[in-house]
Amino acid sequence: MESVTHIIDASIPADMLDQMLLLRQADEPIISLGPAPQWANLPDVKSLHKPFGQENLAGLRLAEQLKPAATVHIWSLDATEAGTAAARQVGGKAILSLPHLPYENAREQLPWDIGSFDCSLTLPTECARQEVLNMGADPSLVKVLPPAAAEPQPDARAAVRQSLGLTDDKILMAVTAEMLRYAGHKFASWGHAIVRQILPQGRLIFPGTGPLESAVRFFADTTGYQDEVFFTGSEYSIPAVDAAADVGLFLYERDRGLVRLAAAMRAGLPIIAGATPDVAAVLTDETNALLTQPSDPRSTSAAMLRLMDEPELARKLGQAGREFAEEHFAPSKIRRQLDEIYATI
């Protein structure tokens, strides 16, 4: 059996941290280059010092922690150079997993990076893989690793809603994506404010955190309905928030990852999502979600109103999403696909 070590750092995307924890075997070590993310509750993580704060200088120290011929699974783009250098030192192999294609110059650089670092790459959809191949990447180095969906926690619904002071008639819309640029949090607040002019029962919840948390909070406060928006930080887990919610909002302006979207689907939430390339690869409009035009508050608010006005549509979409996630995103299935990737890279 292969020796696998997982490499993270403080900049790891929340989607990739969720994915790693869902797929990691209990005997596979986690090593953080520098301090681990402060917002994450991680099991048994060993932190390595980064000389002069530079991750690319941590490769030798990392190699000392690896078994011979280890598979080094890197979950953060910034850790690529150190992770691949350490894998070479021990005669192993390296694999980098990303939640989506990078943007602008980083995207154009990606084929060169994985080739020069001798590193395999996983992306969540075939359309993302094809884009990297179209830029000249070696097909043998680029794999598809779909998102894994967290186990639902339906028993958490009553407790979370009670602690939020929500009665059964209130429709709670959850925005569980990490608070990052292009993740669409402002369009959730904007859409909620528009809908609130028409129907009184909509509420928003923003769990977790992210680099743009202060901006997300500021924008939510400008709508006039800040008393109906909940920022809960780490008080509740993402599966617990999904259990308490009635709608999942993923209003991406650009691709931002599919792991938390998959979790919301498995929890049975009807999904409203921006039709970015990765999202459109796993969701079908009017079948297992309502897809909206990215960065468009009009289509966002219209979709919110539909789900509030048509409970049967919401039920149908939630059920279809749950069935799709259980069939395609079960962690045991995705881990088997990952083991096949480990065996073939």
Tab-separated table of N, CA and C in Angstrom, residues 11-92:
chain	number	residue	atom	x	y	z
A	11	SER	N	-2.886	29.078	3.540
A	11	SER	CA	-3.666	29.618	2.433
A	11	SER	C	-4.537	28.562	1.746
A	12	ILE	N	-4.633	27.357	2.301
A	12	ILE	CA	-5.412	26.309	1.667
A	12	ILE	C	-6.871	26.749	1.508
A	13	PRO	N	-7.453	26.591	0.313
A	13	PRO	CA	-8.867	26.931	0.158
A	13	PRO	C	-9.733	26.038	1.048
A	14	ALA	N	-10.791	26.598	1.599
A	14	ALA	CA	-11.673	25.830	2.477
A	14	ALA	C	-12.237	24.608	1.764
A	15	ASP	N	-12.542	24.751	0.475
A	15	ASP	CA	-13.053	23.608	-0.289
A	15	ASP	C	-12.050	22.457	-0.296
A	16	MET	N	-10.761	22.772	-0.452
A	16	MET	CA	-9.755	21.717	-0.497
A	16	MET	C	-9.490	21.135	0.890
A	17	LEU	N	-9.627	21.934	1.928
A	17	LEU	CA	-9.491	21.384	3.275
A	17	LEU	C	-10.623	20.406	3.563
A	18	ASP	N	-11.849	20.781	3.191
A	18	ASP	CA	-12.980	19.862	3.352
A	18	ASP	C	-12.747	18.579	2.563
A	19	GLN	N	-12.296	18.722	1.322
A	19	GLN	CA	-12.061	17.557	0.464
A	19	GLN	C	-11.002	16.636	1.067
A	20	MET	N	-9.908	17.218	1.535
A	20	MET	CA	-8.845	16.414	2.121
A	20	MET	C	-9.350	15.629	3.327
A	21	LEU	N	-10.082	16.293	4.205
A	21	LEU	CA	-10.552	15.624	5.414
A	21	LEU	C	-11.570	14.534	5.100
A	22	LEU	N	-12.326	14.703	4.037
A	22	LEU	CA	-13.292	13.676	3.645
A	22	LEU	C	-12.619	12.458	3.016
A	23	LEU	N	-11.485	12.660	2.345
A	23	LEU	CA	-10.853	11.580	1.588
A	23	LEU	C	-9.666	10.953	2.306
A	24	ARG	N	-9.074	11.646	3.239
A	24	ARG	CA	-7.867	11.160	3.919
A	24	ARG	C	-8.163	9.929	4.752
A	25	GLN	N	-7.232	8.948	4.683
A	25	GLN	CA	-7.282	7.795	5.579
A	25	GLN	C	-6.653	8.171	6.917
A	26	ALA	N	-7.083	7.496	7.986
A	26	ALA	CA	-6.665	7.875	9.338
A	26	ALA	C	-5.156	7.785	9.544
A	27	ASP	N	-4.476	6.903	8.799
A	27	ASP	CA	-3.033	6.723	9.002
A	27	ASP	C	-2.195	7.603	8.074
A	28	GLU	N	-2.814	8.513	7.361
A	28	GLU	CA	-2.088	9.386	6.440
A	28	GLU	C	-1.793	10.721	7.118
A	29	PRO	N	-0.512	11.061	7.323
A	29	PRO	CA	-0.161	12.289	8.047
A	29	PRO	C	-0.580	13.549	7.286
A	30	ILE	N	-0.821	14.607	8.061
A	30	ILE	CA	-1.045	15.950	7.513
A	30	ILE	C	0.095	16.831	8.004
A	31	ILE	N	0.785	17.493	7.068
A	31	ILE	CA	1.867	18.405	7.416
A	31	ILE	C	1.532	19.781	6.865
A	32	SER	N	1.631	20.781	7.729
A	32	SER	CA	1.391	22.159	7.317
A	32	SER	C	2.725	22.885	7.172
A	33	LEU	N	2.914	23.547	6.052
A	33	LEU	CA	4.082	24.396	5.857
A	33	LEU	C	3.802	25.726	6.536
A	34	GLY	N	4.438	25.944	7.668
A	34	GLY	CA	4.076	27.072	8.506
A	34	GLY	C	2.844	26.721	9.327
A	35	PRO	N	2.266	27.694	10.029
A	35	PRO	CA	1.092	27.425	10.863
A	35	PRO	C	-0.089	26.925	10.032
A	36	ALA	N	-0.844	25.999	10.612
A	36	ALA	CA	-2.060	25.531	9.953
A	36	ALA	C	-3.113	26.643	9.985
A	37	PRO	N	-4.126	26.575	9.129
A	37	PRO	CA	-5.172	27.610	9.143
A	37	PRO	C	-5.792	27.745	10.529
A	38	GLN	N	-5.863	28.958	11.027
A	38	GLN	CA	-6.379	29.172	12.378
A	38	GLN	C	-7.865	28.891	12.483
A	39	TRP	N	-8.594	29.010	11.373
A	39	TRP	CA	-10.041	28.829	11.422
A	39	TRP	C	-10.449	27.360	11.335
A	40	ALA	N	-9.482	26.477	11.103
A	40	ALA	CA	-9.821	25.071	10.864
A	40	ALA	C	-9.598	24.226	12.115
A	41	ASN	N	-10.487	23.260	12.291
A	41	ASN	CA	-10.346	22.294	13.378
A	41	ASN	C	-9.753	21.021	12.792
A	42	LEU	N	-8.425	20.883	12.918
A	42	LEU	CA	-7.717	19.824	12.217
A	42	LEU	C	-7.167	18.775	13.184
A	43	PRO	N	-7.164	17.506	12.761
A	43	PRO	CA	-6.631	16.441	13.616
A	43	PRO	C	-5.133	16.249	13.400
A	44	ASP	N	-4.360	16.249	14.463
A	44	ASP	CA	-2.962	15.791	14.428
A	44	ASP	C	-2.158	16.375	13.270
A	45	VAL	N	-2.093	17.696	13.179
A	45	VAL	CA	-1.334	18.339	12.118
A	45	VAL	C	0.041	18.717	12.654
A	46	LYS	N	1.075	18.382	11.885
A	46	LYS	CA	2.433	18.786	12.243
A	46	LYS	C	2.806	20.001	11.415
A	47	SER	N	3.206	21.085	12.069
A	47	SER	CA	3.608	22.310	11.374
A	47	SER	C	5.122	22.361	11.229
A	48	LEU	N	5.587	22.692	10.031
A	48	LEU	CA	7.015	22.835	9.754
A	48	LEU	C	7.373	24.305	9.598
A	49	HIS	N	8.513	24.655	10.143
A	49	HIS	CA	9.002	26.029	9.996
A	49	HIS	C	9.354	26.303	8.532
A	50	LYS	N	8.998	27.501	8.061
A	50	LYS	CA	9.378	27.946	6.719
A	50	LYS	C	10.539	28.925	6.853
A	51	PRO	N	11.737	28.566	6.363
A	51	PRO	CA	12.865	29.498	6.469
A	51	PRO	C	12.556	30.832	5.797
A	52	PHE	N	12.741	31.905	6.544
A	52	PHE	CA	12.491	33.261	6.047
A	52	PHE	C	11.045	33.443	5.567
A	53	GLY	N	10.147	32.572	6.041
A	53	GLY	CA	8.747	32.667	5.639
A	53	GLY	C	8.469	32.214	4.226
A	54	GLN	N	9.437	31.562	3.571
A	54	GLN	CA	9.304	31.154	2.169
A	54	GLN	C	8.981	29.662	2.078
A	55	GLU	N	7.840	29.357	1.492
A	55	GLU	CA	7.458	27.940	1.401
A	55	GLU	C	8.401	27.152	0.507
A	56	ASN	N	8.948	27.785	-0.524
A	56	ASN	CA	9.813	27.046	-1.441
A	56	ASN	C	11.120	26.616	-0.783
A	57	LEU	N	11.422	27.171	0.391
A	57	LEU	CA	12.634	26.773	1.107
A	57	LEU	C	12.376	25.657	2.127
A	58	ALA	N	11.130	25.212	2.216
A	58	ALA	CA	10.772	24.203	3.225
A	58	ALA	C	10.878	22.779	2.693
A	59	GLY	N	11.284	22.609	1.429
A	59	GLY	CA	11.300	21.281	0.817
A	59	GLY	C	12.198	20.280	1.529
A	60	LEU	N	13.427	20.710	1.922
A	60	LEU	CA	14.350	19.794	2.590
A	60	LEU	C	13.811	19.344	3.935
A	61	ARG	N	13.262	20.286	4.711
A	61	ARG	CA	12.683	19.913	5.995
A	61	ARG	C	11.495	18.967	5.804
A	62	LEU	N	10.706	19.226	4.773
A	62	LEU	CA	9.559	18.367	4.516
A	62	LEU	C	10.006	16.961	4.138
A	63	ALA	N	11.046	16.851	3.326
A	63	ALA	CA	11.533	15.533	2.906
A	63	ALA	C	11.940	14.677	4.105
A	64	GLU	N	12.438	15.317	5.156
A	64	GLU	CA	12.835	14.568	6.347
A	64	GLU	C	11.650	13.912	7.050
A	65	GLN	N	10.452	14.380	6.762
A	65	GLN	CA	9.254	13.832	7.409
A	65	GLN	C	8.592	12.731	6.584
A	66	LEU	N	9.102	12.490	5.390
A	66	LEU	CA	8.434	11.558	4.481
A	66	LEU	C	9.078	10.182	4.501
A	67	LYS	N	8.261	9.178	4.211
A	67	LYS	CA	8.780	7.831	4.024
A	67	LYS	C	9.361	7.713	2.616
A	68	PRO	N	10.272	6.753	2.389
A	68	PRO	CA	10.804	6.558	1.031
A	68	PRO	C	9.678	6.296	0.036
A	69	ALA	N	9.806	6.876	-1.148
A	69	ALA	CA	8.855	6.689	-2.247
A	69	ALA	C	7.438	7.123	-1.881
A	70	ALA	N	7.314	8.104	-1.010
A	70	ALA	CA	5.998	8.560	-0.566
A	70	ALA	C	5.253	9.290	-1.687
A	71	THR	N	3.937	9.204	-1.635
A	71	THR	CA	3.082	10.041	-2.460
A	71	THR	C	2.766	11.303	-1.661
A	72	VAL	N	3.111	12.447	-2.215
A	72	VAL	CA	2.910	13.727	-1.541
A	72	VAL	C	1.714	14.412	-2.190
A	73	HIS	N	0.624	14.508	-1.434
A	73	HIS	CA	-0.592	15.128	-1.970
A	73	HIS	C	-0.667	16.562	-1.452
A	74	ILE	N	-0.548	17.505	-2.382
A	74	ILE	CA	-0.489	18.936	-2.067
A	74	ILE	C	-1.876	19.535	-2.310
A	75	TRP	N	-2.395	20.269	-1.322
A	75	TRP	CA	-3.755	20.788	-1.407
A	75	TRP	C	-3.799	22.312	-1.522
A	76	SER	N	-2.645	22.943	-1.658
A	76	SER	CA	-2.594	24.400	-1.776
A	76	SER	C	-1.582	24.770	-2.850
A	77	LEU	N	-1.951	25.640	-3.751
A	77	LEU	CA	-1.083	25.997	-4.870
A	77	LEU	C	0.250	26.558	-4.383
A	78	ASP	N	0.229	27.319	-3.282
A	78	ASP	CA	1.456	27.936	-2.777
A	78	ASP	C	2.465	26.903	-2.279
A	79	ALA	N	1.998	25.709	-1.947
A	79	ALA	CA	2.882	24.672	-1.402
A	79	ALA	C	3.466	23.766	-2.484
A	80	THR	N	3.211	24.069	-3.746
A	80	THR	CA	3.597	23.159	-4.827
A	80	THR	C	5.103	22.942	-4.902
A	81	GLU	N	5.868	24.027	-4.879
A	81	GLU	CA	7.310	23.889	-5.070
A	81	GLU	C	7.951	23.068	-3.956
A	82	ALA	N	7.600	23.363	-2.699
A	82	ALA	CA	8.172	22.610	-1.583
A	82	ALA	C	7.720	21.156	-1.607
A	83	GLY	N	6.448	20.923	-1.906
A	83	GLY	CA	5.932	19.552	-1.919
A	83	GLY	C	6.564	18.698	-2.995
A	84	THR	N	6.739	19.258	-4.181
A	84	THR	CA	7.337	18.483	-5.269
A	84	THR	C	8.826	18.254	-5.016
A	85	ALA	N	9.506	19.249	-4.451
A	85	ALA	CA	10.931	19.078	-4.143
A	85	ALA	C	11.118	17.965	-3.115
A	86	ALA	N	10.256	17.925	-2.099
A	86	ALA	CA	10.363	16.881	-1.078
A	86	ALA	C	10.083	15.507	-1.669
A	87	ALA	N	9.108	15.418	-2.567
A	87	ALA	CA	8.807	14.135	-3.199
A	87	ALA	C	10.008	13.636	-4.003
A	88	ARG	N	10.672	14.531	-4.725
A	88	ARG	CA	11.860	14.121	-5.476
A	88	ARG	C	12.951	13.628	-4.539
A	89	GLN	N	13.115	14.285	-3.412
A	89	GLN	CA	14.166	13.909	-2.459
A	89	GLN	C	14.017	12.465	-1.985
A	90	VAL	N	12.785	11.998	-1.825
A	90	VAL	CA	12.563	10.650	-1.284
A	90	VAL	C	12.206	9.645	-2.377
A	91	GLY	N	12.339	10.049	-3.639
A	91	GLY	CA	12.011	9.145	-4.738
A	91	GLY	C	10.539	8.852	-4.856
A	92	GLY	N	9.713	9.813	-4.428
A	92	GLY	CA	8.262	9.629	-4.481
A	92	GLY	C	7.632	10.393	-5.626
